[in-house]
Coordinates of C-alpha atoms and ligand atoms in Angstrom, one line a residue:
X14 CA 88.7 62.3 81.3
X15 CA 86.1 61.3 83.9
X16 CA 85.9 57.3 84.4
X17 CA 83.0 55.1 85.0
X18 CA 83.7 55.5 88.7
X19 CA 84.2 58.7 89.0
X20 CA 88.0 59.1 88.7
X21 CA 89.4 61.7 87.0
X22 CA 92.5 60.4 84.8
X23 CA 94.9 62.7 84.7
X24 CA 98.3 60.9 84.5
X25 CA 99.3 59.0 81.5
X26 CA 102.4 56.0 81.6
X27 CA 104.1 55.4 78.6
X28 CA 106.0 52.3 77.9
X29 CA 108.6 53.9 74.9
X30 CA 110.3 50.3 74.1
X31 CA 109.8 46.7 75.5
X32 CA 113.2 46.3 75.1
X33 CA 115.9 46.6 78.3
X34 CA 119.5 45.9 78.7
X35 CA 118.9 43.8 82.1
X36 CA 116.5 40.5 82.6
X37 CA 115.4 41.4 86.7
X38 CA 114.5 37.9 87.6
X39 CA 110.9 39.0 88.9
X40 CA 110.3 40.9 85.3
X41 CA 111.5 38.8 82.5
X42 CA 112.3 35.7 81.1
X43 CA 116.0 35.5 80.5
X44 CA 115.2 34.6 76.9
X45 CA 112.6 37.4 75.9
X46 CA 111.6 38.0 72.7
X47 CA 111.5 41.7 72.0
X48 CA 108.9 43.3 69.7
X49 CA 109.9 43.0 65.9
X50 CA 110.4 47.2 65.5
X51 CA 107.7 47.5 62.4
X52 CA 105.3 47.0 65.0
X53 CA 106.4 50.0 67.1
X54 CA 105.4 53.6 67.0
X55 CA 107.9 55.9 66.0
X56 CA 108.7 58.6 68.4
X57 CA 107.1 60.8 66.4
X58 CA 103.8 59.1 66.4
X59 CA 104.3 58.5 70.8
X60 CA 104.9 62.1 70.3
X61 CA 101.5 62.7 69.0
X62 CA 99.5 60.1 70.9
X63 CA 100.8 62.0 74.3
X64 CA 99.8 65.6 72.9
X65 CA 96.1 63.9 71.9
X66 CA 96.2 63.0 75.9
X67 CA 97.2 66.3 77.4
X68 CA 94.7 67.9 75.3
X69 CA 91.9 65.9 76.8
X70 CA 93.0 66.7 80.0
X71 CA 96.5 64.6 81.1
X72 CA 98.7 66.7 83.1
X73 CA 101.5 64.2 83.9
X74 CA 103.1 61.7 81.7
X75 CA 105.8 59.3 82.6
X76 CA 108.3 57.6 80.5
X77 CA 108.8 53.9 81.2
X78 CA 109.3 50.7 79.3
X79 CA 111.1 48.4 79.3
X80 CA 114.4 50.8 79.7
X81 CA 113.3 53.9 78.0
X82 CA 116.9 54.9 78.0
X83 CA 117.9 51.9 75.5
X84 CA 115.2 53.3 72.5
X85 CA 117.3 54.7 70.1
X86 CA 117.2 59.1 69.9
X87 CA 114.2 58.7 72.7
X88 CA 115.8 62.6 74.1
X89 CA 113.4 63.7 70.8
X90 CA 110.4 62.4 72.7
X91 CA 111.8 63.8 75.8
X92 CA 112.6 67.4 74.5
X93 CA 109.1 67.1 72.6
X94 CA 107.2 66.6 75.6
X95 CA 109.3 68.7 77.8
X96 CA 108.4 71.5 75.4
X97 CA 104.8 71.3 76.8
X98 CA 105.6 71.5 80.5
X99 CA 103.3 74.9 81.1
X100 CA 101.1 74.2 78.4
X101 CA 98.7 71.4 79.8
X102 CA 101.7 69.2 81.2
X103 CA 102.5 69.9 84.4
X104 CA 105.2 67.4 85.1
X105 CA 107.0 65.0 82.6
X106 CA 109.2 62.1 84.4
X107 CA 110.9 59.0 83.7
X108 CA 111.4 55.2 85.4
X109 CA 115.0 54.0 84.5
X110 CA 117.5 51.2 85.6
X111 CA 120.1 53.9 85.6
X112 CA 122.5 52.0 83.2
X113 CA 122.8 55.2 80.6
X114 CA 121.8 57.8 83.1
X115 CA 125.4 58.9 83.4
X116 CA 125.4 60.0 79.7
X117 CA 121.6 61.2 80.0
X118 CA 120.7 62.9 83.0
X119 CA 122.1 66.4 82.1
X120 CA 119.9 66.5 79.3
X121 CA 116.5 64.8 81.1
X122 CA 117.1 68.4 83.7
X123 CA 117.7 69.8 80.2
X124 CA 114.0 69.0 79.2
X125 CA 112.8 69.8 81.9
X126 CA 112.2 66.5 83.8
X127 CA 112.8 67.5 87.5
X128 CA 112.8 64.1 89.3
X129 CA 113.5 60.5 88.2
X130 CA 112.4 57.0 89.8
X131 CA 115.4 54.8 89.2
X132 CA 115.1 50.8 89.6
X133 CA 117.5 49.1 92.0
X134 CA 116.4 46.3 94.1
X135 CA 120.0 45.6 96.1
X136 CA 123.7 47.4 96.4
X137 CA 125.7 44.4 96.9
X138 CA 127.0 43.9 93.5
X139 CA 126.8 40.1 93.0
X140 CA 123.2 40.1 94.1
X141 CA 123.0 42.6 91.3
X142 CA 124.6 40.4 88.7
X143 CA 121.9 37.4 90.1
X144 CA 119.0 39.8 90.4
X145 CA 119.4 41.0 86.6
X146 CA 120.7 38.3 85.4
X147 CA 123.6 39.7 83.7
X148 CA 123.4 43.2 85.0
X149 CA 126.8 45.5 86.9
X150 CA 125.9 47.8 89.4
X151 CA 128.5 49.9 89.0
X152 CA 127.1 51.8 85.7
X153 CA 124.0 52.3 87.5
X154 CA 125.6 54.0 90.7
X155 CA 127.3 56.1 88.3
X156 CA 123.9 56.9 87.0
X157 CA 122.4 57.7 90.3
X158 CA 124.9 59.8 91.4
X159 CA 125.3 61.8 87.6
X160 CA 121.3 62.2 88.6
X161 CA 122.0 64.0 91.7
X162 CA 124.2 66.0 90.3
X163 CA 122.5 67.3 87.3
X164 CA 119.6 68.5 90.1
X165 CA 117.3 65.7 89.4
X166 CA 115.4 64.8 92.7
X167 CA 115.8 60.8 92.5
X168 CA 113.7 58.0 94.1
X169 CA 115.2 54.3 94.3
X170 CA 111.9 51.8 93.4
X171 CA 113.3 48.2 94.9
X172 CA 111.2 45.3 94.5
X173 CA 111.2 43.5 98.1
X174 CA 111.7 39.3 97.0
X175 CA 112.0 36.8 99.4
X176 CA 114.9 35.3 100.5
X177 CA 116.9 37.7 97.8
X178 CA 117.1 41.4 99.0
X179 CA 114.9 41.3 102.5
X180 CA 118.0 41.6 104.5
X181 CA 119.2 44.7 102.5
X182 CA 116.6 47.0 103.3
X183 CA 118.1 48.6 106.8
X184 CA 121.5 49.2 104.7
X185 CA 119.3 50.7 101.5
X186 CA 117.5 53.0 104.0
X187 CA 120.9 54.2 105.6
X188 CA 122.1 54.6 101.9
X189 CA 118.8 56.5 101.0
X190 CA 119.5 58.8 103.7
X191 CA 123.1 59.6 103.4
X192 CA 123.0 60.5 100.1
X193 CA 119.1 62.5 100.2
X194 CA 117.3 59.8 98.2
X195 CA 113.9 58.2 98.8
X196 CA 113.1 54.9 98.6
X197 CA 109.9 53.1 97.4
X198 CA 109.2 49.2 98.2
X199 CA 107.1 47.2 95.3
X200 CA 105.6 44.3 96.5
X201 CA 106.1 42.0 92.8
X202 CA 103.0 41.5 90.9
X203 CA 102.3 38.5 88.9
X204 CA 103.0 39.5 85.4
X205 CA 104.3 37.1 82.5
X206 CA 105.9 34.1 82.7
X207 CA 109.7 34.7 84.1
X208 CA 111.4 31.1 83.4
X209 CA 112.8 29.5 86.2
X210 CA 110.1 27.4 88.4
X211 CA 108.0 30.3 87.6
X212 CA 106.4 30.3 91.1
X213 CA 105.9 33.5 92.0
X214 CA 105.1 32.3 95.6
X215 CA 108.7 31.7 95.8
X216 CA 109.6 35.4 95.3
X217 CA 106.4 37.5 96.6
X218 CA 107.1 39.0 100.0
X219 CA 104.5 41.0 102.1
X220 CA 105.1 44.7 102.8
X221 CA 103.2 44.9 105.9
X222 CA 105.5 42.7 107.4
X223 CA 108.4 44.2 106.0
X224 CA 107.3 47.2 107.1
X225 CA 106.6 46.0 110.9
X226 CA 110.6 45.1 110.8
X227 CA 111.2 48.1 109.3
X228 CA 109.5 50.1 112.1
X229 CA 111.1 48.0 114.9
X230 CA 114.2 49.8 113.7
X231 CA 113.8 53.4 112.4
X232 CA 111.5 55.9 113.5
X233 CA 108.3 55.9 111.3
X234 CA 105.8 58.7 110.5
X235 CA 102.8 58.4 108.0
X236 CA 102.7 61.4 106.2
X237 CA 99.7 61.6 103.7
X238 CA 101.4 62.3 100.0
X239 CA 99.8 63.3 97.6
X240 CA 101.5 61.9 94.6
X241 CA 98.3 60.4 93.4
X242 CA 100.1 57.3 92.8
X243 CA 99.7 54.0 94.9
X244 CA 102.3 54.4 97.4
X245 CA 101.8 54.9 101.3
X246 CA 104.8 57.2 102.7
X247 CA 106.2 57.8 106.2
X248 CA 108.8 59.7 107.2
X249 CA 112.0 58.4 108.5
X250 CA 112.9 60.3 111.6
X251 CA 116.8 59.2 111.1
X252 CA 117.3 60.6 108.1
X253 CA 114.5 62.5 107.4
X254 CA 114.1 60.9 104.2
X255 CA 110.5 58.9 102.8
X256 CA 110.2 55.3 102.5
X257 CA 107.1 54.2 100.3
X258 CA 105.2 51.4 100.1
X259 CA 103.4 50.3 96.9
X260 CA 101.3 47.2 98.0
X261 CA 99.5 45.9 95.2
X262 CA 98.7 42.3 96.7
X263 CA 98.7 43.1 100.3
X264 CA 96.4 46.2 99.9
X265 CA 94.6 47.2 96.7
X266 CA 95.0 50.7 95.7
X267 CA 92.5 51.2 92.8
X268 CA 89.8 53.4 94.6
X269 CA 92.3 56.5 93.6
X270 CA 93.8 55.3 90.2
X271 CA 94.2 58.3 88.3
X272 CA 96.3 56.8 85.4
X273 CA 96.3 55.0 82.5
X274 CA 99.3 53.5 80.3
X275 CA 99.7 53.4 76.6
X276 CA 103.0 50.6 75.3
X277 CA 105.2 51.1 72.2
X278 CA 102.8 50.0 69.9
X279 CA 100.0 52.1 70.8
X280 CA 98.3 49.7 72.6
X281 CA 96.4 51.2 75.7
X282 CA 95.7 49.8 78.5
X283 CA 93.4 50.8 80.9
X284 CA 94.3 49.0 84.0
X285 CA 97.8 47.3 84.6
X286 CA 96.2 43.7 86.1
X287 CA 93.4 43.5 83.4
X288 CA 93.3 42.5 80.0
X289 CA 90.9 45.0 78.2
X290 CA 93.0 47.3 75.7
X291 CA 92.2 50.0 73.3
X292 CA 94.1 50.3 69.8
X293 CA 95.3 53.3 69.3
X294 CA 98.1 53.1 66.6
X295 CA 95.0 52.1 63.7
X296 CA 93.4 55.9 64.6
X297 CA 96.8 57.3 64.4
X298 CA 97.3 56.3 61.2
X299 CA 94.4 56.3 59.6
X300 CA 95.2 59.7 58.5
X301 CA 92.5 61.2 59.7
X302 CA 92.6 64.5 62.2
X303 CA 93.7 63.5 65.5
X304 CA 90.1 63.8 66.4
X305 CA 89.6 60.0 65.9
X306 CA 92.1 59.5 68.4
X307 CA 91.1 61.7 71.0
X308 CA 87.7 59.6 70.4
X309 CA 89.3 56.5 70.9
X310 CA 91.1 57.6 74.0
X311 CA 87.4 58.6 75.1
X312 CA 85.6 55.2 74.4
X313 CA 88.7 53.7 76.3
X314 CA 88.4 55.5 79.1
X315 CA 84.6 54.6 79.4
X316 CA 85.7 51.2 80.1
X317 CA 88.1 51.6 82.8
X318 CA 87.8 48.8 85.1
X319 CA 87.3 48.9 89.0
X320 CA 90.6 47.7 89.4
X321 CA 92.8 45.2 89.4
X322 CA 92.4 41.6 91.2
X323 CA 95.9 40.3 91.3
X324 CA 96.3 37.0 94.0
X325 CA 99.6 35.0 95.0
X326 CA 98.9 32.6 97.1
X327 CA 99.3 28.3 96.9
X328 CA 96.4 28.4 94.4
X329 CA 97.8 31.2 92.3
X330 CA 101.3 30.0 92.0
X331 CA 101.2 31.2 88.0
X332 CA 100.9 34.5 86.6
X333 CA 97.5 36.5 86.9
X334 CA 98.3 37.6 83.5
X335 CA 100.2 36.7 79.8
X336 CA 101.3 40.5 79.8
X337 CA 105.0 41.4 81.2
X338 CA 105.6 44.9 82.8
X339 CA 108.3 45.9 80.1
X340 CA 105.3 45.9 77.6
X341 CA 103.1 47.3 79.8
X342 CA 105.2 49.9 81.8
X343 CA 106.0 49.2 85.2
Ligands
LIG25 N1 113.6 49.7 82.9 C1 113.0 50.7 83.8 C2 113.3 50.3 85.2 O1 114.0 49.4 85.5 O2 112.8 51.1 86.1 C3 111.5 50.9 83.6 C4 110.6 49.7 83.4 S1 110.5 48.5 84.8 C5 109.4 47.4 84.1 C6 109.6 49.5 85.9 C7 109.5 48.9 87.3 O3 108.7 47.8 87.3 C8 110.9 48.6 87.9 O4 111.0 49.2 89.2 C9 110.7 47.1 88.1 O5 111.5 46.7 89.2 C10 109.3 46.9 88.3 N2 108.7 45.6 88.0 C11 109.0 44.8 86.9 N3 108.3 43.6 87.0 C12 107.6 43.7 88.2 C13 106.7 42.8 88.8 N4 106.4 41.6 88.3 N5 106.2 43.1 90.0 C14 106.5 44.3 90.6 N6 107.3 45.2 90.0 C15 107.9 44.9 88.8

């Protein structure tokens, strides 16, 4: 799958639910409304809109939602897919929060997932309980650490707010390192409405200059990774583990997009800041071959957009777009 610009798209993000067990303050509203479950796909069906993908050419596919943990006998999907790690898939992974990774994570290594991103944007457990609204910590430690020790290679994803987590970062770092984890700062994106003022000026936070205070304490080397994903890494001499940048306001990482995401409905989406969407649950059950979804998938792809053009500033105090990420697939 070649796109207009010349991008081969080879990785595929798939959001398995909407639905999550925490509210993150920068994600949802606390009062979501979930997707009524007639309109999902079963797994099944997500089952056979990711083999239509690797046969055209996807050799990674990530699990995400919403919590993909929370979807009811989601280790089907998981096992499904795994069973095609050799035979077009090359790597099969998963973004969780970590709250059911302790019952989970033998069986992800099971499948055949190797390493995991998990979501935690602080370690100081009442900023937890604000940051998720509702969330404990202490489930999702457990998770971490059951991660580690079923052999899955785990990177923490924090989202770097203002005046909520940017003193944490030194003693996330340390924490990182100590226990052989990477991190990966997210600079938030304006997606949905989350309640509250709803200004995401008030939370958005710059990773440049994060990452100038960062450097003025720990020893940082670029090293040019190779993930094909949107983070910058360096190396942290201390602990010799990688801290990431993903810098979607600061400094727009399109040119190299290689992906595409799909939600729980079958909706694709070709770019995660634009609109533009391909339905792919009406070819899928049309009863046709799978041909017409393949061909769908195509036509989709033909319209992938440059990239994304996502502003926070004092004019842009509202989100760039309706969508949240827990449709969509952070
Ligand atoms: N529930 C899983 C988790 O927590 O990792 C997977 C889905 S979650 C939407 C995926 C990632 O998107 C998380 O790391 C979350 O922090 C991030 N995220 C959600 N909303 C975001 C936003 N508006 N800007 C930047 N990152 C966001």
């Amino acid at each position: 799958m070649i796109d207009p610009f010349g991008r081969a798209i080879t990785y595929l993000r798939v959001s398995v639910t909407d639905r999550c067990d925490l509210r993150c303050v920068y994600c949802m509203a606390e009062d979501m409304h979930f997707l009524p479950k007639a309109q999902l796909l079963t797994l099944e069906e997500l089952e056979r809109l990711c083999s239509a993908f690797i046969r055209l050419g996807t050799t990674k596919i990530r699990l995400t939602g919403g919590e993909p943990l929370v979807r009811r006998g989601v280790m089907s999907l998981v096992q499904g897919l795994g069973s095609r790690l050799g035979q077009g898939l090359d790597e099969l992974t998963m973004t969780t929060n970590g709250t059911q990774l302790a019952k989970y994570a033998t069986h992800l290594r099971d499948a055949g997932i190797r390493r995991i991103n998990v979501s935690l944007d602080t370690l100081d457990p009442a900023s937890f309980t604000l940051m998720t609204r509702w969330g404990r910590i202490e489930p999702v430690l457990e998770g971490i650490f059951a991660a580690k020790a079923a052999g899955l290679a785990v990177k923490i994803n924090t989202v770097a707010l203002k005046g909520t987590n940017e003193d944490e970062f030194d003693r996330m770092l340390a924490w990182c390192g100590e226990h052989g984890f990477d991190l990966c700062l997210i600079e938030t994106m304006p997606l949905g409405e989350v309640g509250g003022s709803g200004d995401r000026l008030d939370q958005y936070l710059r990773l440049d200059l994060v990452r100038q205070r960062i450097a003025a304490k720990w020893h940082l080397e670029d090293v040019p990774l190779t993930t094909g994903g949107p983070a910058r890494y360096a190396r942290i001499g201390e602990t010799g583990r990688l801290i990431g940048f993903i810098t979607p306001m600061t400094h727009n990482f399109c040119d190299g997009c290689n992906r595409v995401r799909v939600t729980c409905t079958g909706t694709m989406f070709m770019c995660l800041g634009q609109e533009d969407s391909a339905d792919l649950r009406a070819p899928l059950r049309s009863g046709e071959s799978d041909g017409a979804v393949e061909q769908a998938i195509l036509q989709a792809i033909d319209r992938k957009p440059k990239g994304h053009d996502f502003v926070i500033d004092r004019q842009h105090r509202r989100p760039a777009l309706a969508r949240h990420m827990n449709l969509t697939g952070g």
